[in-house]
Coordinates of C-alpha atoms and ligand atoms in Angstrom, one line a residue:
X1 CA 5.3 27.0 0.9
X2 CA 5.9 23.0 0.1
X3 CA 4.0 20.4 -0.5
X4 CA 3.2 19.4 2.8
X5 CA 2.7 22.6 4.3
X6 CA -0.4 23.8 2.1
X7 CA -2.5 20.8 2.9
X8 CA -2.2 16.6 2.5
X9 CA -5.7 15.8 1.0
X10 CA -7.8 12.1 0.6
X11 CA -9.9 11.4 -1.8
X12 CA -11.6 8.2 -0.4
X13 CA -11.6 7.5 3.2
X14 CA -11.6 3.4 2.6
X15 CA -9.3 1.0 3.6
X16 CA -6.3 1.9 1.8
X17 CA -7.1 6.0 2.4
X18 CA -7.6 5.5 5.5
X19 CA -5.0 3.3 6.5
X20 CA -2.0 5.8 4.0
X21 CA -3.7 9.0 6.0
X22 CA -3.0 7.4 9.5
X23 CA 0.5 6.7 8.2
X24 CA 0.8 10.4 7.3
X25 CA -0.3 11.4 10.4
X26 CA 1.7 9.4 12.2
X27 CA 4.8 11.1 10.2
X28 CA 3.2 14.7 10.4
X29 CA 1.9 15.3 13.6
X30 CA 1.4 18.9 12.8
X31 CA 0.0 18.6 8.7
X32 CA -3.3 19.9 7.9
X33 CA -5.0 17.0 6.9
X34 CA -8.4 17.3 4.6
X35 CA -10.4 14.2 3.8
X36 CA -13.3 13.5 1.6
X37 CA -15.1 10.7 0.8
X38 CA -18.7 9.8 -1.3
X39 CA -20.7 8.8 1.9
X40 CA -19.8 11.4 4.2
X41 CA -19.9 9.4 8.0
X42 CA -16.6 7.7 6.7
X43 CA -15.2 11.0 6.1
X44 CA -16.2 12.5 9.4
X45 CA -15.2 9.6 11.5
X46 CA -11.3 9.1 9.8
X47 CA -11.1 13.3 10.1
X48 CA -12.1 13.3 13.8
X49 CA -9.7 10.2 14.1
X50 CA -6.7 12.0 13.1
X51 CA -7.8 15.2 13.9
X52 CA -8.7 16.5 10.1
X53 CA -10.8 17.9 8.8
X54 CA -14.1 16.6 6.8
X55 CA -14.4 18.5 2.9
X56 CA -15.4 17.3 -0.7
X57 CA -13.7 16.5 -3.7
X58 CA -13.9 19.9 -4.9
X59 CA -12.6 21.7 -1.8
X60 CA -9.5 19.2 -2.0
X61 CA -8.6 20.3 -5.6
X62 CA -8.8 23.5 -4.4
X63 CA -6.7 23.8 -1.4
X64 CA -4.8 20.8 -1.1
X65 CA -0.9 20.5 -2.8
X66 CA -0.6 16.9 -2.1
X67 CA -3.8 14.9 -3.6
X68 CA -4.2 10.9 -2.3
X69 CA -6.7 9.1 -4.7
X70 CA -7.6 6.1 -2.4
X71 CA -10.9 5.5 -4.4
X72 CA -12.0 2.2 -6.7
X73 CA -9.8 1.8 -10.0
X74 CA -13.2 2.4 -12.4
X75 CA -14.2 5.5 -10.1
X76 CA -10.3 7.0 -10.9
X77 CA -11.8 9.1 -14.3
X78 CA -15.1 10.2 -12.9
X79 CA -13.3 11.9 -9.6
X80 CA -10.3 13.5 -11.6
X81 CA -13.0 14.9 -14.3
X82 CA -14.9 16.2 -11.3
X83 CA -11.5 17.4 -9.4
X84 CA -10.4 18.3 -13.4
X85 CA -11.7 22.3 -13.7
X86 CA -10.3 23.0 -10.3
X87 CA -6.7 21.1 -11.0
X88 CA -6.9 23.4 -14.5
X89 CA -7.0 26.7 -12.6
X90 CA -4.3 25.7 -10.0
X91 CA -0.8 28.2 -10.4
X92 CA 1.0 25.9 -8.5
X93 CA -0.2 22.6 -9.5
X94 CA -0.5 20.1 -6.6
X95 CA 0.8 16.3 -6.7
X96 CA -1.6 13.8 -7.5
X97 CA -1.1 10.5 -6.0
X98 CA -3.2 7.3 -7.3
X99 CA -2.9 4.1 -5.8
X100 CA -5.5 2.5 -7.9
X101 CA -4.4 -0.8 -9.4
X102 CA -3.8 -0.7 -13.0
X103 CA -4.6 2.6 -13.9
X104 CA -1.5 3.5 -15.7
X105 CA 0.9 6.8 -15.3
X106 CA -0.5 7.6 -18.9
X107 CA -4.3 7.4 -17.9
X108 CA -3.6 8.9 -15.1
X109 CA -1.9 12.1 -16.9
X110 CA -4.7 12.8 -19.0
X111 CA -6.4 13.7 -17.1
X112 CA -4.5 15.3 -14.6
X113 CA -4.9 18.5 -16.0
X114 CA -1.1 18.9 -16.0
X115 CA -0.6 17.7 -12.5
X116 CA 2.8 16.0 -11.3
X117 CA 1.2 12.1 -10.9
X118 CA 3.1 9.3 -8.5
X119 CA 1.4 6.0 -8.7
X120 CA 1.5 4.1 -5.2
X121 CA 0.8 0.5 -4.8
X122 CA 0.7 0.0 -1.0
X123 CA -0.2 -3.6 1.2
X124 CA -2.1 -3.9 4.2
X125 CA 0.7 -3.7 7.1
X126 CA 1.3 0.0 6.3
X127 CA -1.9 -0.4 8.7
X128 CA 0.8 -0.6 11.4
X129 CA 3.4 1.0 10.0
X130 CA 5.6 -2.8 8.7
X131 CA 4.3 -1.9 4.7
X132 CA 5.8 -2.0 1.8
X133 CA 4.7 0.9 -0.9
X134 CA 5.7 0.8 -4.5
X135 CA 6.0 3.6 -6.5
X136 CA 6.8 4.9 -9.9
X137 CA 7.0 8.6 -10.7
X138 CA 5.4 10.4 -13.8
X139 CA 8.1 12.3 -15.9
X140 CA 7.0 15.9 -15.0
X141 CA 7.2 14.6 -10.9
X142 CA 9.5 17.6 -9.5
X143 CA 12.3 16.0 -7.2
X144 CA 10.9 18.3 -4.1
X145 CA 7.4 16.8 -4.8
X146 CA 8.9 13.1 -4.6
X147 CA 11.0 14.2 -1.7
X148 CA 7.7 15.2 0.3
X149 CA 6.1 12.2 -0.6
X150 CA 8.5 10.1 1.1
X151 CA 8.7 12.0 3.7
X152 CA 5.1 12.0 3.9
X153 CA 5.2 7.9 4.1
X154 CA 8.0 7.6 5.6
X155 CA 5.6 5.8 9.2
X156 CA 4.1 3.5 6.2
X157 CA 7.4 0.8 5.9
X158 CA 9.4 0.2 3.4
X159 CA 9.4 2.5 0.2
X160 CA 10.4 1.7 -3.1
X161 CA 11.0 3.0 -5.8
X162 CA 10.4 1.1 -9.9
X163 CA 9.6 1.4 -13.2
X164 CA 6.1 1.3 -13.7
X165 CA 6.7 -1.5 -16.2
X166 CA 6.9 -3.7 -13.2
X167 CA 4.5 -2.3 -11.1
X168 CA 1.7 -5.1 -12.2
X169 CA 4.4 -8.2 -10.9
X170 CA 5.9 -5.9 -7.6
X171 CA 2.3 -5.2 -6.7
X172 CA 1.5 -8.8 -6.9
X173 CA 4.5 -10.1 -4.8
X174 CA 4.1 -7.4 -2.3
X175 CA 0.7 -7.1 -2.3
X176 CA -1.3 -9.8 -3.0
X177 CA 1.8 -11.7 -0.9
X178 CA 0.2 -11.1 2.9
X179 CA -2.7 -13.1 1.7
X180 CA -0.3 -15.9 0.7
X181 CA 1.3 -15.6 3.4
X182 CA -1.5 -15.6 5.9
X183 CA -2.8 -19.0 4.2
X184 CA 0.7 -20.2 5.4
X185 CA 0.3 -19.3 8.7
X186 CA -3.1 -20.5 9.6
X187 CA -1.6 -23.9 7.9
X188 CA 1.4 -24.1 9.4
X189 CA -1.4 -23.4 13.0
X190 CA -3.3 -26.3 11.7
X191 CA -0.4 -28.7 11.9
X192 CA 0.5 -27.4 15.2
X193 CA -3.4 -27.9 16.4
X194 CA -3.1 -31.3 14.7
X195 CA -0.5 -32.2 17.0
X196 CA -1.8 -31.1 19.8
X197 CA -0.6 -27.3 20.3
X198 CA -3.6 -25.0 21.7
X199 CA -5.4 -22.6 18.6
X200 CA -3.9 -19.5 19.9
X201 CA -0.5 -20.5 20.8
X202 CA 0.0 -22.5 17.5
X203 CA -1.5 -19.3 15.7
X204 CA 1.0 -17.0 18.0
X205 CA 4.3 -19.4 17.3
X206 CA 3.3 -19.6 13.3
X207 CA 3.2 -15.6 13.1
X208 CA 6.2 -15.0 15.5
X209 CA 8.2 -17.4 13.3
X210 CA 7.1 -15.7 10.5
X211 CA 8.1 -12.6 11.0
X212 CA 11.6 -13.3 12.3
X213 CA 12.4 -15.4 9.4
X214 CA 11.6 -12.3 7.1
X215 CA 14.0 -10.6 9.1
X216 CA 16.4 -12.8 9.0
X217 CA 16.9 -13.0 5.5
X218 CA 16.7 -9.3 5.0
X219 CA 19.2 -8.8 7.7
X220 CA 21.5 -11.2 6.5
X221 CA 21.0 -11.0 2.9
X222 CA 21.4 -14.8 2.8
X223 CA 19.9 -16.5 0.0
X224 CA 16.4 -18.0 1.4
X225 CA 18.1 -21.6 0.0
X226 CA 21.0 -21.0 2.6
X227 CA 18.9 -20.0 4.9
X228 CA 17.0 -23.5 5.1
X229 CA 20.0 -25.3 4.4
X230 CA 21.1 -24.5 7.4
X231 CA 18.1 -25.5 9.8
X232 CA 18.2 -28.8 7.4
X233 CA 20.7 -31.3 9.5
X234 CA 21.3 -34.2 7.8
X235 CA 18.7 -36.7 8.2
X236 CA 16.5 -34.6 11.0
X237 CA 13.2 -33.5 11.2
X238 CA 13.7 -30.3 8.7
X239 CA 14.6 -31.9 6.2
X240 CA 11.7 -34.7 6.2
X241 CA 9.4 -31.5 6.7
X242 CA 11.3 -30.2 3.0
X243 CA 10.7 -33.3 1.7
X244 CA 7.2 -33.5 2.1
X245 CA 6.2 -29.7 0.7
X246 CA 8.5 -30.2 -1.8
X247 CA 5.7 -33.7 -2.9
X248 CA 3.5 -31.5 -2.6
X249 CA 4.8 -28.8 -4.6
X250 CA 4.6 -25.9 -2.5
X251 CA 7.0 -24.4 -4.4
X252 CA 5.4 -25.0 -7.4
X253 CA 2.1 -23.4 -5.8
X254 CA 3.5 -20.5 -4.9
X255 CA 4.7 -19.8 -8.5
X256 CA 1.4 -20.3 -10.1
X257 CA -0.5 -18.1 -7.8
X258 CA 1.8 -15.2 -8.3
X259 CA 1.3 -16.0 -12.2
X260 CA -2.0 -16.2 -11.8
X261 CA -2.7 -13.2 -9.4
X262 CA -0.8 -11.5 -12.5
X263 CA -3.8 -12.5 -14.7
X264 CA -1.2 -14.5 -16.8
X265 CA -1.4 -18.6 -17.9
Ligands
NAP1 N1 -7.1 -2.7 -0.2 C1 -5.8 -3.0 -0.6 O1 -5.2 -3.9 -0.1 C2 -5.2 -2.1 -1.7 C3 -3.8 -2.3 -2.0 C4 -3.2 -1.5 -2.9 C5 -4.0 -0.6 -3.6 N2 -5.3 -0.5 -3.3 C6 -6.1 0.5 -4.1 O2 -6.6 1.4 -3.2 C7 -7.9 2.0 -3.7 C8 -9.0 1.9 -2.7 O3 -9.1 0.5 -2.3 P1 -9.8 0.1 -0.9 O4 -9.5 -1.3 -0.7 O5 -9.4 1.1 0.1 O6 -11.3 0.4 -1.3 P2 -12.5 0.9 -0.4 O7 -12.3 0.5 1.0 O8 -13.8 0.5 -1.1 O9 -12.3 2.5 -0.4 C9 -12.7 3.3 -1.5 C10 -13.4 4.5 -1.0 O10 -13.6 5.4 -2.0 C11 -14.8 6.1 -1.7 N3 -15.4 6.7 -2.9 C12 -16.0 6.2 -3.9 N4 -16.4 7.1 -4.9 C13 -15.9 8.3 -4.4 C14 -16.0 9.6 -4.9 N5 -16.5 9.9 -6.1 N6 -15.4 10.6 -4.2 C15 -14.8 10.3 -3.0 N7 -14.8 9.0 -2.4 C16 -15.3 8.1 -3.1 C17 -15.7 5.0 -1.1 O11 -16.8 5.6 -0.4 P3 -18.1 4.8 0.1 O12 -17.8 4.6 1.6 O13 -19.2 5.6 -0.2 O14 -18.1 3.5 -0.6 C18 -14.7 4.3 -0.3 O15 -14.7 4.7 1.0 C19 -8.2 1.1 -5.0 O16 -7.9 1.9 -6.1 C20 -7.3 0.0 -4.9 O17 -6.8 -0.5 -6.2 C21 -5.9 -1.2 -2.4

């Protein structure tokens, strides 16, 4: 039996949980699926969702080979000390995955009770399948556990794969970066209320454009410079456009707030 086929398990049934166990299910139409959380309606309502089923914490250590902690970083210790007796008696010890900010591989493996540990650090459009999800593997990780995992995520987005030394500046970029970019869109809908575009459609265009610009310069693998160089003609609207973020140091902005979503001056 793998990974997969003895039972995907969540530990918190919140946003993130919930939104990683609708990938899953997405990916495995066929998984058993167990879910626990501490106030049980969540629980209930995600299991019937997807067709799960509604346990504890305890019944998860258990039973379950593939462990999802989508609970609070401060909670992380007092649910693996609960989980802890049954993950000590386990022959075939399941793999623990925590996607709790800043609660390191290390922290994580002492109390794992000799566990395999992955630490995830997923965004919010995994909700619909466009995410991207960081991860860095513990050094006991076996390559058929990490191979099941990906597999597992596979309906999330994008996966991939770092050091955990950079896991506290990749999880800012790719996930504190949809809130940075949202602010873009709603001001790039301003401008286009301001001059007279209706709320929705300016909303619509700002998002639309959006998106195909990410694609863009993935797909091309064009420098994001080139890329505006070329909508830039010389003396046209673009470029006045440029000009005027560039007073106004957007740039600049966006710098500082990923420095300062780091929690570095
Ligand atoms: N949201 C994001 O964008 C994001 C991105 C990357 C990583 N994360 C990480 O994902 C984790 C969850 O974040 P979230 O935003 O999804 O928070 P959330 O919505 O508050 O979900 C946490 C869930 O854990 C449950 N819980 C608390 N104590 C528990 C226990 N002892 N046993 C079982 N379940 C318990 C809570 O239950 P109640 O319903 O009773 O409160 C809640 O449903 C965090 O570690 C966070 O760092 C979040």
């Amino acid at each position: 039996m793998g990974y997969v086929d003895e039972g995907i398990g969540f530990v918190g049934a919140g946003n993130m949980g919930a939104a990683l166990a609708r990938a899953v299910r997405r990916q495995l139409p066929e998984a058993e699926i167990y879910v626990s959380n501490r106030s049980p309606e969540k629980a209930e309502k995600l299991a019937e969702e997807l067709d799960a089923a509604h346990v504890d914490n305890q019944w998860i250590a258990q039973c379950c080979r593939m462990i999802f902690l989508g609970v609070k970083p401060d909670v992380v210790p007092a649910v693996l000390k609960e989980m802890g007796p049954d993950l000590k008696l386990r022959e075939r010890k399941p793999l623990l995955i925590s996607m709790a900010a800043r609660v390191s591989l290390g922290e994580l493996e002492e109390l794992a009770q000799g566990c395999p540990v992955i630490r995830i650090m997923p965004n919010t459009p995994v909700s619909i399948g466009q995410g991207v999800t960081l991860y860095a593997a513990g050094e006991k990780v076996p390559g058929s556990a990490k191979a099941a995992l990906l597999e597992a995520l596979k309906s999330s987005g994008c996966l991939v794969g770092i050091p955990e030394s950079q896991m506290a500046a990749a999880g800012v970029v790719a996930g504190c970066g949809p809130a940075f970019v949202d602010l873009f869109i709603e001001a790039l809908a301003d401008g286009g209320v301001y001059c007279g575009l209706p709320r929705d459609l300016a909303v619509r265009l700002a998002a639309e454009m959006t998106a195909g610009a990410a694609r863009l310069a993935l797909e091309s693998g064009r420098h994001p410079g080139a890329l505006k160089d070329a909508v830039c003609s010389p003396g046209g609207s673009t470029i006045r456009g440029v000009r005027q973020l560039e007073a106004a140091a957007f740039r600049g902005a966006v710098i500082e707030a990923v420095i300062a979503s780091m929690g570095k001056s």
